[in-house]
Amino acid sequence: MTFTELKYKKNLFGEDGYVKCKKDGHECVVPMKLDNADYKEIKKQLDAGEITITASD
Amino acid sequence: MSTLKIKGTSSGEVVLSANADGSQLSVDQKIIGANVNNRPNPAPLIINGDMRVAQYSFDTSFTKTGVNDHSGGAVTCIDRMYTGITDNGTFTISRDTDVPTGYGFVNSMKLDCTTADTSVAAGSFHTLEYRFEGQDTQLFKKGTSNSYAMTVAFWIKSTVTGTAIVELADDDNTRHIAKTFTVASANTWEKKVLSFAADTTGTLNNDNGRSFRINIFLGAGSNLTSGTLATSWASRTTANIAAGQTINAASSTDNNILITGLQMELGEYSSTTIPEFQFEERGASLRRCQRYYQHHVGSDSNCAGTAAGGFRTNATAQMTFHFPVEMRADPTVSQVATDNMLCHDLADGNNINVDSVESTIHSSTGGITVQFTLEGTSGNAGDSCHLIPTGSTPGVTFSAEVG
């Protein structure tokens, strides 16, 4: 899976709760939950230094 | 109390016991035979094993685009069926109507090789995978003295003949067992039945994570074939995963492989004793699939629902989606294509194109509120609205697939 244009998004409580990105070219919003398969993969690639995520507004 | 016994000619026993006081008969039915199976699971262990549900197929990019290089595995256009292809050709995967005749199947999964790989690199492989959540494997009793043997069956039709591997993988304890099967005749439906011993070592986690997989290998490089096939349960060793594999589905762009009737039973069965495939009515199968993937605001029969909400600003709208089935996890939300939905303003009747998913406001396994960016600035903040599908690939998808 290829993730591009990643940016944190805040939840209702003003905390980073989601990552907006393009997954294999498709725009999507991924919850920051480790049982979500996409976030698990994002975290893996982030920890490996393969991707970066822009800070939320 | 009197007892009446009825005995069959070859198998089966039904005992009717009449009470002296005339109260209701009690019936003790003991079925001893091959044709009826007293399964511990009320529904098929494999969801969508008959390949009928293909929610992803509305999105032509999913059906047509070749699948390759998915290190973590990727779901195919057939619900619940994953593929793991690492540098071993490219395939178009689709739902087909070519099925074994006379067994009740109407669909199969077709893999059509579009880019060949005639020399499989050492670390390359191609698998079809079925993934179980841990909480759905507790009835296997794995890791206990009561652990079940397991039997996997499926129909396959392949232009490529040779030997291939089915592996059962315990992801919680990094253990596995594997067996070979042979595709004997090209372009002919063949039923494969493989039984696997029980494993009294390694219990499976009782959670929503991936605990157990069935891997059908359609290609494997020497890193996976250089050892000795693990025909007994053992710690998972890469070299022992697919020893003996000769089939390479990517050997030619002429290759087509079709599979249907993926079935798993608890207990040890042969090709003559395995129970018939346990069909589910389509609605039940679709609902089970929707735990992992849902498509809303679509225009086909798979569409799970619609959405209503309001304009947040003149350029954004927030919509709430209620899931008809609890999803496995908080899902990833994705708009299939730009301008594939209209935001209908209930106050003035205007329809405004929906450009993109902007963010998620709140999500759970039961529902989600999503903020969309609209085309232009003609929305009326505060007005109620709902989404209408438009174009050839309308809608929003929610994915909670097993990673």
PDB file of N, CA and C in Angstrom, chain B residues 307-351:
ATOM      1  N   ALA B 307     -27.064   8.822   3.641  1.00  0.00           N
ATOM      2  CA  ALA B 307     -26.579   9.690   4.710  1.00  0.00           C
ATOM      3  C   ALA B 307     -27.334  11.000   4.720  1.00  0.00           C
ATOM      4  N   ALA B 308     -27.532  11.532   5.925  1.00  0.00           N
ATOM      5  CA  ALA B 308     -28.185  12.829   6.074  1.00  0.00           C
ATOM      6  C   ALA B 308     -27.379  13.670   7.056  1.00  0.00           C
ATOM      7  N   GLY B 309     -27.500  14.976   6.931  1.00  0.00           N
ATOM      8  CA  GLY B 309     -26.760  15.876   7.815  1.00  0.00           C
ATOM      9  C   GLY B 309     -27.104  17.315   7.513  1.00  0.00           C
ATOM     10  N   GLY B 310     -26.101  18.180   7.550  1.00  0.00           N
ATOM     11  CA  GLY B 310     -26.363  19.597   7.314  1.00  0.00           C
ATOM     12  C   GLY B 310     -25.130  20.307   6.799  1.00  0.00           C
ATOM     13  N   PHE B 311     -25.349  21.520   6.275  1.00  0.00           N
ATOM     14  CA  PHE B 311     -24.226  22.327   5.810  1.00  0.00           C
ATOM     15  C   PHE B 311     -23.535  22.942   7.021  1.00  0.00           C
ATOM     16  N   ARG B 312     -22.234  22.723   7.132  1.00  0.00           N
ATOM     17  CA  ARG B 312     -21.458  23.296   8.243  1.00  0.00           C
ATOM     18  C   ARG B 312     -21.111  24.749   7.910  1.00  0.00           C
ATOM     19  N   THR B 313     -20.666  24.957   6.666  1.00  0.00           N
ATOM     20  CA  THR B 313     -20.385  26.301   6.140  1.00  0.00           C
ATOM     21  C   THR B 313     -20.958  26.346   4.721  1.00  0.00           C
ATOM     22  N   ASN B 314     -20.636  27.400   3.984  1.00  0.00           N
ATOM     23  CA  ASN B 314     -21.132  27.430   2.597  1.00  0.00           C
ATOM     24  C   ASN B 314     -20.307  26.541   1.665  1.00  0.00           C
ATOM     25  N   ALA B 315     -19.234  25.952   2.203  1.00  0.00           N
ATOM     26  CA  ALA B 315     -18.376  25.098   1.367  1.00  0.00           C
ATOM     27  C   ALA B 315     -18.155  23.709   1.947  1.00  0.00           C
ATOM     28  N   THR B 316     -18.793  23.416   3.080  1.00  0.00           N
ATOM     29  CA  THR B 316     -18.630  22.092   3.695  1.00  0.00           C
ATOM     30  C   THR B 316     -19.971  21.576   4.220  1.00  0.00           C
ATOM     31  N   ALA B 317     -20.078  20.259   4.291  1.00  0.00           N
ATOM     32  CA  ALA B 317     -21.265  19.618   4.861  1.00  0.00           C
ATOM     33  C   ALA B 317     -20.832  18.450   5.728  1.00  0.00           C
ATOM     34  N   GLN B 318     -21.552  18.247   6.826  1.00  0.00           N
ATOM     35  CA  GLN B 318     -21.267  17.111   7.708  1.00  0.00           C
ATOM     36  C   GLN B 318     -22.412  16.109   7.607  1.00  0.00           C
ATOM     37  N   MET B 319     -22.060  14.853   7.364  1.00  0.00           N
ATOM     38  CA  MET B 319     -23.047  13.802   7.117  1.00  0.00           C
ATOM     39  C   MET B 319     -22.833  12.642   8.084  1.00  0.00           C
ATOM     40  N   THR B 320     -23.922  12.100   8.590  1.00  0.00           N
ATOM     41  CA  THR B 320     -23.834  10.944   9.479  1.00  0.00           C
ATOM     42  C   THR B 320     -24.290   9.686   8.749  1.00  0.00           C
ATOM     43  N   PHE B 321     -23.476   8.663   8.845  1.00  0.00           N
ATOM     44  CA  PHE B 321     -23.764   7.362   8.237  1.00  0.00           C
ATOM     45  C   PHE B 321     -23.992   6.358   9.369  1.00  0.00           C
ATOM     46  N   HIS B 322     -25.082   5.617   9.295  1.00  0.00           N
ATOM     47  CA  HIS B 322     -25.342   4.549  10.264  1.00  0.00           C
ATOM     48  C   HIS B 322     -25.016   3.216   9.596  1.00  0.00           C
ATOM     49  N   PHE B 323     -24.195   2.413  10.259  1.00  0.00           N
ATOM     50  CA  PHE B 323     -23.800   1.141   9.655  1.00  0.00           C
ATOM     51  C   PHE B 323     -24.868   0.082   9.945  1.00  0.00           C
ATOM     52  N   PRO B 324     -25.319  -0.636   8.928  1.00  0.00           N
ATOM     53  CA  PRO B 324     -26.332  -1.682   9.141  1.00  0.00           C
ATOM     54  C   PRO B 324     -25.786  -2.874   9.915  1.00  0.00           C
ATOM     55  N   VAL B 325     -24.466  -2.991   9.928  1.00  0.00           N
ATOM     56  CA  VAL B 325     -23.790  -4.070  10.653  1.00  0.00           C
ATOM     57  C   VAL B 325     -22.623  -3.436  11.401  1.00  0.00           C
ATOM     58  N   GLU B 326     -22.421  -3.842  12.643  1.00  0.00           N
ATOM     59  CA  GLU B 326     -21.258  -3.324  13.369  1.00  0.00           C
ATOM     60  C   GLU B 326     -19.986  -3.715  12.639  1.00  0.00           C
ATOM     61  N   MET B 327     -19.114  -2.730  12.434  1.00  0.00           N
ATOM     62  CA  MET B 327     -17.889  -3.029  11.703  1.00  0.00           C
ATOM     63  C   MET B 327     -16.830  -3.595  12.651  1.00  0.00           C
ATOM     64  N   ARG B 328     -15.839  -4.249  12.080  1.00  0.00           N
ATOM     65  CA  ARG B 328     -14.806  -4.902  12.895  1.00  0.00           C
ATOM     66  C   ARG B 328     -14.028  -3.888  13.728  1.00  0.00           C
ATOM     67  N   ALA B 329     -13.774  -2.705  13.130  1.00  0.00           N
ATOM     68  CA  ALA B 329     -13.002  -1.652  13.783  1.00  0.00           C
ATOM     69  C   ALA B 329     -13.484  -0.316  13.237  1.00  0.00           C
ATOM     70  N   ASP B 330     -13.058   0.795  13.862  1.00  0.00           N
ATOM     71  CA  ASP B 330     -13.350   2.098  13.271  1.00  0.00           C
ATOM     72  C   ASP B 330     -12.822   2.076  11.833  1.00  0.00           C
ATOM     73  N   PRO B 331     -13.668   2.406  10.860  1.00  0.00           N
ATOM     74  CA  PRO B 331     -13.246   2.199   9.472  1.00  0.00           C
ATOM     75  C   PRO B 331     -12.518   3.387   8.846  1.00  0.00           C
ATOM     76  N   THR B 332     -11.786   3.098   7.797  1.00  0.00           N
ATOM     77  CA  THR B 332     -11.242   4.124   6.903  1.00  0.00           C
ATOM     78  C   THR B 332     -12.366   4.560   5.976  1.00  0.00           C
ATOM     79  N   VAL B 333     -12.531   5.883   5.817  1.00  0.00           N
ATOM     80  CA  VAL B 333     -13.581   6.394   4.930  1.00  0.00           C
ATOM     81  C   VAL B 333     -12.941   6.941   3.668  1.00  0.00           C
ATOM     82  N   SER B 334     -13.566   6.635   2.538  1.00  0.00           N
ATOM     83  CA  SER B 334     -13.009   7.064   1.254  1.00  0.00           C
ATOM     84  C   SER B 334     -14.138   7.397   0.291  1.00  0.00           C
ATOM     85  N   GLN B 335     -13.998   8.531  -0.394  1.00  0.00           N
ATOM     86  CA  GLN B 335     -14.963   8.865  -1.447  1.00  0.00           C
ATOM     87  C   GLN B 335     -14.461   8.214  -2.728  1.00  0.00           C
ATOM     88  N   VAL B 336     -15.334   7.504  -3.412  1.00  0.00           N
ATOM     89  CA  VAL B 336     -14.890   6.706  -4.555  1.00  0.00           C
ATOM     90  C   VAL B 336     -14.312   7.592  -5.660  1.00  0.00           C
ATOM     91  N   ALA B 337     -14.979   8.726  -5.947  1.00  0.00           N
ATOM     92  CA  ALA B 337     -14.497   9.636  -6.989  1.00  0.00           C
ATOM     93  C   ALA B 337     -15.032  11.033  -6.700  1.00  0.00           C
ATOM     94  N   THR B 338     -14.309  12.040  -7.155  1.00  0.00           N
ATOM     95  CA  THR B 338     -14.766  13.429  -6.990  1.00  0.00           C
ATOM     96  C   THR B 338     -16.057  13.645  -7.765  1.00  0.00           C
ATOM     97  N   ASP B 339     -16.936  14.451  -7.189  1.00  0.00           N
ATOM     98  CA  ASP B 339     -18.210  14.805  -7.836  1.00  0.00           C
ATOM     99  C   ASP B 339     -19.063  13.582  -8.161  1.00  0.00           C
ATOM    100  N   ASN B 340     -18.993  12.546  -7.309  1.00  0.00           N
ATOM    101  CA  ASN B 340     -19.816  11.355  -7.553  1.00  0.00           C
ATOM    102  C   ASN B 340     -21.048  11.328  -6.662  1.00  0.00           C
ATOM    103  N   MET B 341     -21.258  12.437  -5.937  1.00  0.00           N
ATOM    104  CA  MET B 341     -22.454  12.564  -5.096  1.00  0.00           C
ATOM    105  C   MET B 341     -22.905  14.022  -5.139  1.00  0.00           C
ATOM    106  N   LEU B 342     -24.203  14.215  -4.912  1.00  0.00           N
ATOM    107  CA  LEU B 342     -24.758  15.563  -4.800  1.00  0.00           C
ATOM    108  C   LEU B 342     -25.236  15.766  -3.379  1.00  0.00           C
ATOM    109  N   CYS B 343     -24.967  16.961  -2.868  1.00  0.00           N
ATOM    110  CA  CYS B 343     -25.481  17.324  -1.554  1.00  0.00           C
ATOM    111  C   CYS B 343     -26.771  18.117  -1.794  1.00  0.00           C
ATOM    112  N   HIS B 344     -27.891  17.524  -1.407  1.00  0.00           N
ATOM    113  CA  HIS B 344     -29.202  18.113  -1.703  1.00  0.00           C
ATOM    114  C   HIS B 344     -29.672  18.956  -0.518  1.00  0.00           C
ATOM    115  N   ASP B 345     -29.815  20.254  -0.735  1.00  0.00           N
ATOM    116  CA  ASP B 345     -30.264  21.188   0.307  1.00  0.00           C
ATOM    117  C   ASP B 345     -31.783  21.069   0.444  1.00  0.00           C
ATOM    118  N   LEU B 346     -32.237  20.644   1.626  1.00  0.00           N
ATOM    119  CA  LEU B 346     -33.671  20.418   1.817  1.00  0.00           C
ATOM    120  C   LEU B 346     -34.457  21.724   1.848  1.00  0.00           C
ATOM    121  N   ALA B 347     -33.795  22.857   2.185  1.00  0.00           N
ATOM    122  CA  ALA B 347     -34.514  24.134   2.293  1.00  0.00           C
ATOM    123  C   ALA B 347     -34.789  24.763   0.929  1.00  0.00           C
ATOM    124  N   ASP B 348     -33.771  24.779   0.073  1.00  0.00           N
ATOM    125  CA  ASP B 348     -33.984  25.457  -1.215  1.00  0.00           C
ATOM    126  C   ASP B 348     -33.937  24.513  -2.419  1.00  0.00           C
ATOM    127  N   GLY B 349     -33.665  23.219  -2.184  1.00  0.00           N
ATOM    128  CA  GLY B 349     -33.698  22.242  -3.279  1.00  0.00           C
ATOM    129  C   GLY B 349     -32.460  22.217  -4.147  1.00  0.00           C
ATOM    130  N   ASN B 350     -31.462  23.036  -3.822  1.00  0.00           N
ATOM    131  CA  ASN B 350     -30.234  23.049  -4.633  1.00  0.00           C
ATOM    132  C   ASN B 350     -29.454  21.746  -4.476  1.00  0.00           C
ATOM    133  N   ASN B 351     -28.787  21.336  -5.555  1.00  0.00           N
ATOM    134  CA  ASN B 351     -27.869  20.196  -5.524  1.00  0.00           C
ATOM    135  C   ASN B 351     -26.448  20.689  -5.748  1.00  0.00           C
TER     136      ASN B 351
END
